[in-house]
Short mmCIF file of C-alpha atoms in Angstrom, two decimals:
data_model
loop_
_atom_site.label_atom_id
_atom_site.label_comp_id
_atom_site.label_asym_id
_atom_site.label_seq_id
_atom_site.Cartn_x
_atom_site.Cartn_y
_atom_site.Cartn_z
CA MET A 492 87.09 121.72 133.30
CA ASN A 493 85.86 120.03 130.17
CA ASP A 494 84.27 116.63 130.53
CA VAL A 495 85.51 115.01 127.32
CA ILE A 496 87.95 116.21 124.66
CA ILE A 497 87.84 114.30 121.39
CA ILE A 498 90.87 114.52 119.12
CA GLY A 499 89.73 114.31 115.50
CA GLY A 500 86.46 114.93 113.66
CA GLY A 501 86.34 111.88 111.38
CA PRO A 502 83.55 109.29 111.68
CA ALA A 503 84.88 107.91 115.00
CA GLY A 504 85.19 111.34 116.64
CA SER A 505 81.89 112.65 115.29
CA ALA A 506 79.98 109.51 116.32
CA MET A 507 81.59 109.72 119.77
CA GLY A 508 80.57 113.38 120.04
CA SER A 509 77.03 112.50 118.94
CA TYR A 510 76.59 109.69 121.48
CA LEU A 511 78.03 111.75 124.33
CA SER A 512 75.92 114.79 123.46
CA MET A 513 72.80 112.64 123.34
CA ALA A 514 73.68 111.39 126.84
CA GLY A 515 74.03 114.99 128.01
CA ILE A 516 77.80 114.81 128.39
CA PRO A 517 79.57 118.03 127.34
CA ASN A 518 82.30 117.38 124.78
CA ILE A 519 84.67 119.20 122.46
CA ILE A 520 85.85 117.91 119.08
CA LEU A 521 89.23 119.26 117.95
CA GLU A 522 89.92 118.72 114.27
CA GLY A 523 93.31 119.67 112.85
CA SER A 524 92.29 120.10 109.23
CA ILE A 525 89.71 122.38 107.69
CA PHE A 526 86.76 120.32 106.47
CA PRO A 527 85.85 119.28 103.86
CA ARG A 528 88.97 117.24 103.18
CA PRO A 529 89.43 114.07 101.12
CA HIS A 530 89.82 110.68 102.80
CA VAL A 531 90.19 107.07 101.73
CA GLY A 532 87.61 104.50 102.86
CA GLU A 533 84.60 105.22 100.69
CA SER A 534 82.55 102.06 101.02
CA MET A 535 80.63 100.80 104.04
CA VAL A 536 78.99 97.70 105.46
CA THR A 537 75.36 97.46 106.57
CA SER A 538 76.10 97.28 110.30
CA SER A 539 76.87 101.03 110.11
CA THR A 540 73.18 101.70 109.60
CA ARG A 541 72.41 100.78 113.22
CA VAL A 542 74.70 103.54 114.48
CA PHE A 543 73.33 106.09 112.00
CA GLU A 544 69.84 105.28 113.20
CA GLU A 545 70.75 105.53 116.88
CA ILE A 546 72.29 108.97 116.52
CA GLY A 547 69.54 110.21 114.18
CA PHE A 548 71.83 110.53 111.17
CA LEU A 549 70.04 108.14 108.82
CA PRO A 550 67.69 110.83 107.39
CA VAL A 551 70.78 112.87 106.44
CA MET A 552 72.30 109.90 104.60
CA GLU A 553 69.08 109.50 102.62
CA ARG A 554 68.57 113.21 101.99
CA GLU A 555 72.08 113.68 100.63
CA GLY A 556 71.63 110.99 98.01
CA PHE A 557 74.67 108.86 98.74
CA ILE A 558 74.78 105.86 96.45
CA HIS A 559 73.03 102.83 97.90
CA LYS A 560 75.25 99.77 98.12
CA PHE A 561 73.17 96.60 97.88
CA GLY A 562 76.00 94.13 97.59
CA ALA A 563 79.51 93.21 96.61
CA SER A 564 81.02 91.44 93.66
CA TRP A 565 84.33 89.60 93.21
CA HIS A 566 86.04 89.04 89.90
CA ALA A 567 88.47 86.13 89.69
CA PRO A 568 91.55 86.52 87.47
CA GLY A 569 90.06 84.04 84.99
CA GLY A 570 87.05 86.29 84.44
CA LYS A 571 84.45 84.69 86.72
CA GLU A 572 82.20 86.93 88.82
CA PHE A 573 80.78 86.10 92.26
CA ALA A 574 78.21 88.44 93.75
CA ILE A 575 76.44 88.67 97.10
CA GLU A 576 73.45 90.79 98.08
CA PHE A 577 72.93 92.04 101.62
CA GLY A 578 69.19 91.39 101.30
CA GLU A 579 69.85 87.65 101.52
CA PHE A 580 70.66 87.98 105.19
CA PRO A 581 68.57 90.61 107.00
CA GLN A 582 70.17 91.82 110.23
CA GLU A 583 68.13 92.23 113.36
CA GLY A 584 67.25 95.85 113.97
CA ILE A 585 68.33 97.05 110.53
CA ARG A 586 65.51 97.78 108.14
CA GLN A 587 67.57 98.66 105.07
CA ASP A 588 69.02 95.93 102.90
CA TYR A 589 71.69 98.31 101.65
CA THR A 590 74.48 100.47 102.96
CA TYR A 591 76.32 103.37 101.28
CA HIS A 592 79.23 104.42 99.15
CA VAL A 593 80.35 107.94 100.10
CA ASP A 594 82.48 110.85 99.09
CA ARG A 595 84.31 111.02 102.41
CA SER A 596 84.91 114.77 102.26
CA LYS A 597 81.14 115.27 102.16
CA PHE A 598 80.20 112.42 104.51
CA ASP A 599 82.72 113.36 107.20
CA LEU A 600 81.63 117.00 107.11
CA LEU A 601 77.95 116.07 107.43
CA LEU A 602 78.61 113.73 110.34
CA LEU A 603 80.71 116.35 112.11
CA LYS A 604 77.97 118.95 111.62
CA HIS A 605 75.51 116.42 112.97
CA ALA A 606 77.57 116.02 116.15
CA GLU A 607 77.60 119.81 116.44
CA SER A 608 73.84 119.97 116.04
CA LEU A 609 73.49 117.52 118.93
CA GLY A 610 75.65 119.69 121.20
CA SER A 611 79.33 118.88 120.56
CA LYS A 612 81.56 121.95 120.39
CA VAL A 613 83.55 121.65 117.19
CA TYR A 614 86.79 123.45 116.40
CA LEU A 615 88.38 123.07 112.97
CA GLY A 616 92.02 123.86 112.22
CA VAL A 617 93.05 123.28 115.81
CA HIS A 618 96.06 121.03 115.88
CA VAL A 619 96.54 118.83 118.93
CA LYS A 620 100.24 118.59 119.69
CA GLN A 621 100.08 116.08 122.51
CA VAL A 622 98.01 114.56 125.24
CA LEU A 623 98.99 115.86 128.68
CA PHE A 624 99.84 113.36 131.41
CA GLU A 625 100.45 113.57 135.13
CA ASN A 626 101.50 110.44 137.00
CA GLY A 627 100.38 108.34 134.06
CA ARG A 628 96.91 109.83 133.95
CA ALA A 629 95.77 111.89 130.96
CA TYR A 630 94.38 115.25 132.07
CA GLY A 631 93.93 117.19 128.83
CA VAL A 632 95.59 118.17 125.57
CA ARG A 633 98.05 120.76 124.34
CA VAL A 634 96.88 122.48 121.17
CA ILE A 635 98.41 124.97 118.78
CA MET A 636 96.17 127.85 117.82
CA GLY A 637 97.57 130.66 115.69
CA GLY A 638 101.11 129.59 116.59
CA ILE A 639 100.41 129.70 120.32
CA GLU A 640 100.37 126.63 122.54
CA VAL A 641 97.39 126.33 124.83
CA ASP A 642 96.64 123.61 127.39
CA LEU A 643 93.05 122.41 127.62
CA PRO A 644 92.23 120.26 130.68
CA SER A 645 89.58 117.55 130.63
CA LYS A 646 88.35 114.60 132.69
CA MET A 647 88.71 112.31 129.73
CA VAL A 648 90.64 112.38 126.44
CA VAL A 649 89.40 110.40 123.43
CA ASP A 650 91.92 109.87 120.65
CA ALA A 651 90.04 109.69 117.36
CA SER A 652 92.96 110.98 115.31
CA GLY A 653 92.60 108.20 112.75
CA ARG A 654 95.61 106.88 110.92
CA ASN A 655 97.72 109.65 112.47
CA THR A 656 97.52 107.59 115.71
CA LEU A 657 98.50 110.63 117.77
CA LEU A 658 98.39 109.06 121.21
CA GLY A 659 99.72 105.68 120.07
CA ASN A 660 102.79 107.44 118.65
CA GLN A 661 103.21 109.59 121.73
CA LEU A 662 103.11 106.56 124.04
CA LYS A 663 105.13 104.44 121.58
CA ILE A 664 102.60 101.60 121.70
CA LYS A 665 101.88 101.27 117.98
CA LYS A 666 102.67 97.81 116.59
CA LYS A 667 102.79 97.09 112.88
CA ASP A 668 100.94 93.98 111.82
CA PRO A 669 103.34 91.02 111.52
CA ILE A 670 101.69 89.70 108.35
CA PHE A 671 100.09 92.46 106.34
CA ASN A 672 102.07 95.31 104.87
CA GLN A 673 100.00 96.47 101.97
CA TYR A 674 100.10 99.59 99.95
CA ALA A 675 97.32 101.27 98.02
CA VAL A 676 97.39 103.68 95.10
CA HIS A 677 94.03 105.21 94.29
CA ALA A 678 92.27 107.97 92.36
CA TRP A 679 88.88 109.02 91.03
CA TYR A 680 87.82 108.29 87.45
CA LYS A 681 85.05 109.27 85.05
CA ASN A 682 83.54 106.95 82.45
CA VAL A 683 84.22 103.70 84.28
CA ASP A 684 82.02 100.93 82.90
CA ARG A 685 80.48 99.70 86.15
CA GLY A 686 78.58 96.88 84.46
CA GLN A 687 74.86 96.22 84.38
CA PRO A 688 72.12 96.38 87.03
CA PRO A 689 71.70 95.05 89.62
CA THR A 690 75.45 94.84 90.32
CA ASP A 691 76.57 98.15 88.77
CA ASP A 692 76.31 100.01 92.08
CA PHE A 693 77.94 97.23 94.11
CA ILE A 694 81.52 97.47 95.25
CA HIS A 695 83.58 95.44 92.79
CA ILE A 696 86.75 93.68 93.83
CA TYR A 697 89.07 92.47 91.07
CA PHE A 698 91.61 89.85 92.10
CA LEU A 699 95.15 90.40 90.86
CA PRO A 700 97.63 87.54 90.54
CA VAL A 701 100.22 89.35 92.69
CA GLU A 702 100.83 88.87 96.41
CA ARG A 703 97.61 89.91 98.19
CA GLY A 704 96.72 92.07 95.23
CA TRP A 705 93.29 93.42 94.36
CA VAL A 706 91.57 96.47 92.92
CA TRP A 707 88.51 98.24 94.31
CA GLN A 708 85.82 99.88 92.22
CA ILE A 709 83.53 102.10 94.28
CA PRO A 710 80.84 104.35 92.76
CA ILE A 711 81.01 107.81 94.36
CA ASN A 712 78.22 109.48 92.40
CA ASP A 713 76.61 109.14 88.98
CA GLU A 714 79.79 110.23 87.23
CA ILE A 715 82.72 109.44 89.47
CA THR A 716 84.13 106.05 90.45
CA SER A 717 86.94 105.47 92.91
CA ILE A 718 89.56 102.96 91.77
CA GLY A 719 92.33 101.66 94.03
CA VAL A 720 95.14 99.19 93.48
CA VAL A 721 96.19 97.30 96.62
CA ALA A 722 99.18 94.95 96.90
CA GLU A 723 101.99 94.03 99.24
CA LYS A 724 104.33 96.99 99.55
CA ASP A 725 107.18 94.92 98.07
CA VAL A 726 105.19 94.53 94.85
CA PHE A 727 105.08 98.31 94.52
CA LYS A 728 108.73 98.78 95.48
CA GLN A 729 110.02 96.11 93.14
CA ALA A 730 108.00 97.49 90.24
CA ARG A 731 110.08 100.70 90.42
CA LEU A 732 107.38 102.61 88.61
CA ASP A 733 105.70 105.92 89.27
CA TYR A 734 102.10 105.87 90.50
CA GLU A 735 100.57 106.16 87.09
CA ALA A 736 102.63 103.45 85.39
CA TYR A 737 102.22 101.12 88.37
CA PHE A 738 98.49 101.73 88.53
CA ASP A 739 97.92 101.30 84.80
CA ALA A 740 100.02 98.14 84.63
CA HIS A 741 97.95 96.51 87.38
CA CYS A 742 94.69 97.53 85.75
CA GLN A 743 95.71 95.48 82.70
CA ILE A 744 95.85 92.10 84.47
CA ASN A 745 92.23 91.25 85.23
CA PRO A 746 90.07 90.93 82.08
CA ASP A 747 86.90 92.28 83.75
CA LEU A 748 88.84 95.27 85.04
CA VAL A 749 90.27 95.97 81.60
CA LYS A 750 86.71 96.15 80.33
CA ALA A 751 85.62 98.46 83.16
CA MET A 752 88.53 100.84 82.60
CA ARG A 753 88.48 100.91 78.79
CA ASN A 754 87.20 104.49 78.50
CA ALA A 755 88.04 105.67 82.01
CA VAL A 756 89.53 109.14 82.51
CA ARG A 757 91.24 110.12 85.74
CA VAL A 758 89.86 113.28 87.38
CA ASN A 759 92.15 113.85 90.36
CA GLU A 760 95.69 113.13 91.56
CA PHE A 761 96.83 109.69 92.66
CA LYS A 762 97.05 109.22 96.40
CA SER A 763 98.76 106.45 98.30
CA GLU A 764 98.29 104.73 101.66
CA GLY A 765 101.03 102.75 103.34
CA ASP A 766 101.56 101.06 106.72
CA TYR A 767 98.30 99.36 106.28
CA SER A 768 97.57 97.27 109.33
CA TYR A 769 98.53 97.98 112.93
CA SER A 770 97.30 97.85 116.50
CA MET A 771 98.04 99.78 119.67
CA GLU A 772 99.22 97.61 122.55
CA LYS A 773 96.25 98.92 124.51
CA PHE A 774 93.24 101.04 123.64
CA VAL A 775 92.59 102.54 127.09
CA GLY A 776 94.54 103.94 130.02
CA ASP A 777 93.90 106.18 132.99
CA GLY A 778 91.86 109.06 131.60
CA TYR A 779 92.10 108.16 127.93
CA MET A 780 90.65 105.97 125.21
CA MET A 781 91.49 105.36 121.55
CA ILE A 782 88.75 104.71 119.02
CA GLY A 783 88.53 103.88 115.31
CA ASP A 784 91.74 103.88 113.30
CA ALA A 785 93.55 105.55 116.21
CA ALA A 786 93.29 102.18 118.03
CA ARG A 787 93.59 99.57 115.31
CA PHE A 788 93.44 99.23 111.56
CA VAL A 789 92.89 96.06 109.57
CA ASP A 790 93.16 95.44 105.86
CA PRO A 791 90.23 97.18 104.10
CA ILE A 792 89.28 94.33 101.74
CA PHE A 793 85.83 94.02 103.35
CA SER A 794 85.09 97.77 103.84
CA SER A 795 85.18 97.34 107.62
CA GLY A 796 86.91 100.62 108.62
CA VAL A 797 84.01 103.04 109.07
CA SER A 798 81.89 100.38 110.78
CA ILE A 799 84.63 99.65 113.32
CA ALA A 800 85.05 103.39 113.90
CA LEU A 801 81.32 103.87 114.52
CA TYR A 802 80.99 100.86 116.84
CA SER A 803 84.07 101.82 118.82
CA ALA A 804 82.43 105.22 119.35
CA LYS A 805 79.19 103.53 120.41
CA TYR A 806 80.78 101.16 122.92
CA GLY A 807 83.40 103.70 123.99
CA SER A 808 80.75 106.30 124.79
CA GLU A 809 78.89 103.78 126.96
CA ARG A 810 82.02 103.24 129.05
CA ILE A 811 82.63 106.97 129.35
CA ARG A 812 79.10 107.43 130.61
CA TYR A 813 79.71 104.87 133.38
CA ALA A 814 83.08 106.45 134.12
CA LEU A 815 81.48 109.87 134.63
CA GLU A 816 78.70 108.46 136.79
CA ALA A 817 81.17 106.61 139.00
CA ASN A 818 83.79 109.35 138.71
CA ASP A 819 86.26 106.58 137.88
CA PHE A 820 88.38 107.14 134.76
CA SER A 821 90.90 104.41 135.48
CA GLU A 822 92.21 102.01 132.88
CA GLU A 823 90.38 99.29 134.78
CA ALA A 824 87.03 101.05 134.46
CA LEU A 825 87.50 101.63 130.72
CA ARG A 826 88.85 98.17 129.88
CA PRO A 827 85.49 96.52 128.99
CA TYR A 828 85.39 98.80 125.94
CA GLU A 829 88.76 97.54 124.79
CA VAL A 830 87.80 93.89 125.30
CA LYS A 831 84.64 94.32 123.25
CA ILE A 832 86.32 96.08 120.34
CA ARG A 833 89.28 93.70 120.31
CA GLU A 834 86.99 90.67 120.13
CA GLY A 835 84.97 92.16 117.29
CA VAL A 836 87.98 93.27 115.27
CA ALA A 837 89.67 89.91 115.90
CA ILE A 838 86.83 88.29 113.94
CA TRP A 839 87.37 90.67 111.03
CA TYR A 840 91.09 89.98 111.22
CA GLU A 841 90.71 86.20 111.24
CA PHE A 842 88.29 86.41 108.32
CA ILE A 843 90.77 88.56 106.38
CA ARG A 844 93.68 86.27 107.17
CA LEU A 845 91.87 83.11 106.06
CA TYR A 846 90.66 84.95 102.98
CA TYR A 847 94.18 85.83 101.86
CA LYS A 848 95.55 82.44 102.89
CA LEU A 849 93.49 80.63 100.26
CA LEU A 850 91.63 83.00 97.93
CA PRO A 851 89.56 80.41 95.99
CA LEU A 852 88.11 79.19 99.28
CA PHE A 853 86.26 82.46 99.81
CA THR A 854 84.54 82.27 96.44
CA HIS A 855 83.86 78.59 97.13
CA PHE A 856 82.22 79.42 100.46
CA ILE A 857 80.04 82.19 99.06
CA SER A 858 78.92 79.79 96.33
CA SER A 859 78.12 77.08 98.86
CA LYS A 860 74.60 76.64 100.22
CA LYS A 861 76.00 75.54 103.53
CA HIS A 862 78.29 78.52 104.20
CA ARG A 863 76.94 81.39 102.14
CA ILE A 864 74.66 82.95 104.75
CA GLU A 865 77.29 82.83 107.48
CA VAL A 866 79.87 84.47 105.21
CA LEU A 867 77.29 87.12 104.40
CA ARG A 868 76.78 87.79 108.08
CA LEU A 869 80.46 88.56 108.41
CA LEU A 870 80.52 90.68 105.27
CA GLN A 871 77.79 92.86 106.76
CA GLY A 872 79.90 93.58 109.82
CA ASP A 873 78.07 91.35 112.29
CA VAL A 874 81.16 90.78 114.45
CA PHE A 875 80.40 92.15 117.92
CA ASP A 876 79.13 89.93 120.76
CA ARG A 877 79.54 86.87 118.57
CA GLY A 878 81.52 84.35 120.61
CA GLU A 879 82.05 81.36 118.32
CA VAL A 880 82.04 81.87 114.56
CA PRO A 881 81.65 78.36 113.08
CA VAL A 882 82.17 79.46 109.46
CA LEU A 883 85.68 80.68 110.31
CA ASP A 884 86.41 77.32 111.94
CA ALA A 885 85.18 75.64 108.75
CA MET A 886 87.47 77.82 106.60
CA ARG A 887 90.40 77.06 108.85
CA LYS A 888 89.68 73.33 108.79
CA TYR A 889 89.48 73.36 105.01
CA ILE A 890 92.84 75.13 104.80
CA GLU A 891 94.41 72.56 107.14
CA THR A 892 93.06 69.78 104.92
CA VAL A 893 94.63 71.39 101.86
CA GLU A 894 97.95 71.78 103.69
CA LYS A 895 97.97 68.08 104.61
CA ALA A 896 96.87 66.55 101.29
CA ASP A 897 99.79 66.46 98.86
CA THR A 898 97.74 66.53 95.70
CA HIS A 899 94.87 68.76 96.75
CA ILE A 900 93.65 70.86 93.83
CA LEU A 901 94.00 74.08 95.83
CA LYS A 902 97.50 73.38 97.11
CA PRO A 903 99.17 75.77 94.62
CA ASN A 904 96.81 78.53 95.78
CA LEU A 905 98.01 78.50 99.40
CA ALA A 906 99.66 81.78 100.38
CA LEU A 907 102.60 82.04 102.77
CA ILE A 908 100.54 83.36 105.65
CA PRO A 909 100.99 81.72 109.06
CA LEU A 910 97.76 80.56 110.64
CA ASP A 911 98.85 80.74 114.27
CA MET B 842 72.08 59.66 82.10
CA SER B 843 75.28 58.04 83.35
CA THR B 844 77.42 59.81 85.92
CA SER B 845 80.16 60.48 83.40
CA SER B 846 77.94 61.98 80.72
CA LEU B 847 76.22 64.15 83.33
CA LEU B 848 79.60 65.51 84.39
CA LEU B 849 80.85 65.95 80.86
CA ASP B 850 77.71 67.83 79.97
CA TYR B 851 78.11 70.25 82.87
CA ILE B 852 81.80 70.81 82.22
CA LYS B 853 81.19 71.56 78.55
CA LYS B 854 78.34 73.94 79.26
CA GLU B 855 79.54 75.75 82.36
CA LEU B 856 83.23 75.35 82.95
CA ALA B 857 85.34 74.79 79.87
CA VAL B 858 87.29 78.02 79.53
CA GLY B 859 87.68 79.50 76.10
CA SER B 860 87.97 76.16 74.28
CA LYS B 861 85.42 74.83 71.86
CA ARG B 862 87.31 71.57 71.57
CA ASN B 863 85.48 68.35 71.88
CA ILE B 864 86.28 67.25 75.43
CA GLN B 865 86.70 63.50 75.86
CA MET B 866 86.05 61.35 78.92
CA GLU B 867 89.78 60.69 79.34
CA ASP B 868 91.07 64.23 78.76
CA ASP B 869 93.23 65.66 81.51
CA LEU B 870 91.00 68.44 82.76
CA LEU B 871 93.54 70.41 84.76
CA SER B 872 96.83 70.15 82.94
CA ALA B 873 95.10 70.65 79.58
CA GLY B 874 93.70 73.87 81.08
CA ILE B 875 90.10 72.85 80.48
CA ILE B 876 89.12 73.92 83.98
CA ASP B 877 90.96 75.93 86.67
CA SER B 878 90.87 75.57 90.44
CA LEU B 879 87.80 77.79 90.75
CA GLY B 880 86.14 75.59 88.14
CA VAL B 881 86.90 72.54 90.26
CA LEU B 882 85.18 74.15 93.23
CA GLN B 883 82.21 75.00 91.06
CA LEU B 884 82.15 71.39 89.93
CA VAL B 885 82.19 70.25 93.57
CA ALA B 886 79.16 72.44 94.28
CA PHE B 887 77.40 70.98 91.24
CA ILE B 888 78.17 67.41 92.32
CA GLU B 889 76.97 68.01 95.87
CA ASP B 890 73.76 69.46 94.53
CA GLN B 891 73.19 66.87 91.82
CA PHE B 892 74.01 63.73 93.80
CA ASN B 893 72.89 65.08 97.14
CA ILE B 894 76.19 64.23 98.83
CA GLN B 895 78.73 66.11 100.87
CA MET B 896 82.07 65.64 99.14
CA PRO B 897 84.81 65.52 101.81
CA ASP B 898 87.31 68.40 101.50
CA GLU B 899 90.22 65.94 101.49
CA ASP B 900 88.85 64.23 98.38
CA VAL B 901 89.28 67.35 96.25
CA VAL B 902 92.61 66.00 95.00
CA LEU B 903 94.23 65.69 91.57
CA GLU B 904 93.59 61.92 91.33
CA ASN B 905 89.84 62.39 91.51
CA PHE B 906 89.68 65.32 89.11
CA GLN B 907 92.13 64.04 86.51
CA SER B 908 89.44 63.35 83.94
CA VAL B 909 85.71 62.96 83.63
CA ASN B 910 86.17 59.21 83.91
CA SER B 911 88.22 59.34 87.10
CA LEU B 912 85.68 61.67 88.70
CA ALA B 913 82.81 59.42 87.66
CA ASN B 914 84.66 56.43 89.11
CA TYR B 915 85.19 58.25 92.35
CA LEU B 916 81.52 59.18 92.55
CA ASP B 917 80.23 55.72 91.71
CA ASN B 918 82.46 54.24 94.41
CA TYR B 919 81.49 56.96 96.87
CA GLN B 920 77.81 56.24 96.37
CA LYS B 921 78.31 52.50 96.82
CA VAL B 922 79.99 53.03 100.19
#
């Protein structure tokens, strides 16, 4: 009998495999596709560094020459730029004042190989059809290999299937987010004018004056830059345009973006991402656990996805270690993992919601002496074990003030997002 | 320098978007498009820094930002209180 079967070899699955292998727990990673394969989510936050360091992956990140990301920059529709640098707020236990932008096909492959080097057994091209249950307890997976179905038993199943949400779909516990329904169209470009040092290798976010609309600019390597247009799905539907026309039209709205894209040439096909934000009703059950995007996904405006995936692997693996020691794989025994991840992601979610509720407030807060450092803390992914987050309370209070005052300057900027 | 000329100076130098017009103390800053909402917030940060005060969020209203004069009035009153 296998100890742990991990479905999916993305960052969540590979980090899980790495942590378990380091703890001496035998594990198998089953990946349906053949790596390398492209993936969205190319920019990170600095909290990821802690996980890379713990699993011994940081030297690989440095060796492979991924672009260092020292900060982030926002461009208002009127042409004003607001930048932050991670170095302003050093995080405990993290020695680098930068994180990375990555080509996910390369990054995901390297991380998967790293898990393998630590002891995980990795199988590519093995498609998991379903998780097997008996009396409500997961006891393994059914895979398809060469057209033949094979059942693989295990003490514990970890769903790291990403946005496929294999187990969530199977159990019918996937809930779409009630507020956010965004849609992204993205591609890689050459000859993007990324601006001048020191901000040229930052992530750049260009605000668009459409409902929850923005564009990302992420440097992938010296030549290639990833550009993505994000907006409410209705904006895309109502435009009734093909990807290219829709994309190009939205790149014409923000003056700084127009400048960046003046000589840009697209080098691959457009891709799209829908059904943006969701959550499973629960992340654990008897004999199983969901991590990373397989558990929950929140709007990517702050590059939180990979960090959440890595931390869910970290905390999830700790619970699995206890479960094996106590030989108790019950939902009850695994629940502390879910509580921890939910609390952390809830902070991201609240931050994102307040951000979209009143966009100028965010730029105001990062320009303010009083709030800047606390906003920076959040932007770096410092969301776990936090308890109270006073800066979010301050944002919320400000928004309530604007809602109450009839002639507040920011009143026209309030979005139709419920706060409770 | 008086409060109003200090403000006018800052607005001319840092905030006035795309207009080289001669801004007057009584000009309507917002409806004339001299500054936008982000500009107002920048102005708040400048004021807090310059006068060493904490401007209450609920005071960031149209009445107080109508013109350089109305803002200067607000600030002079605020400092008296």
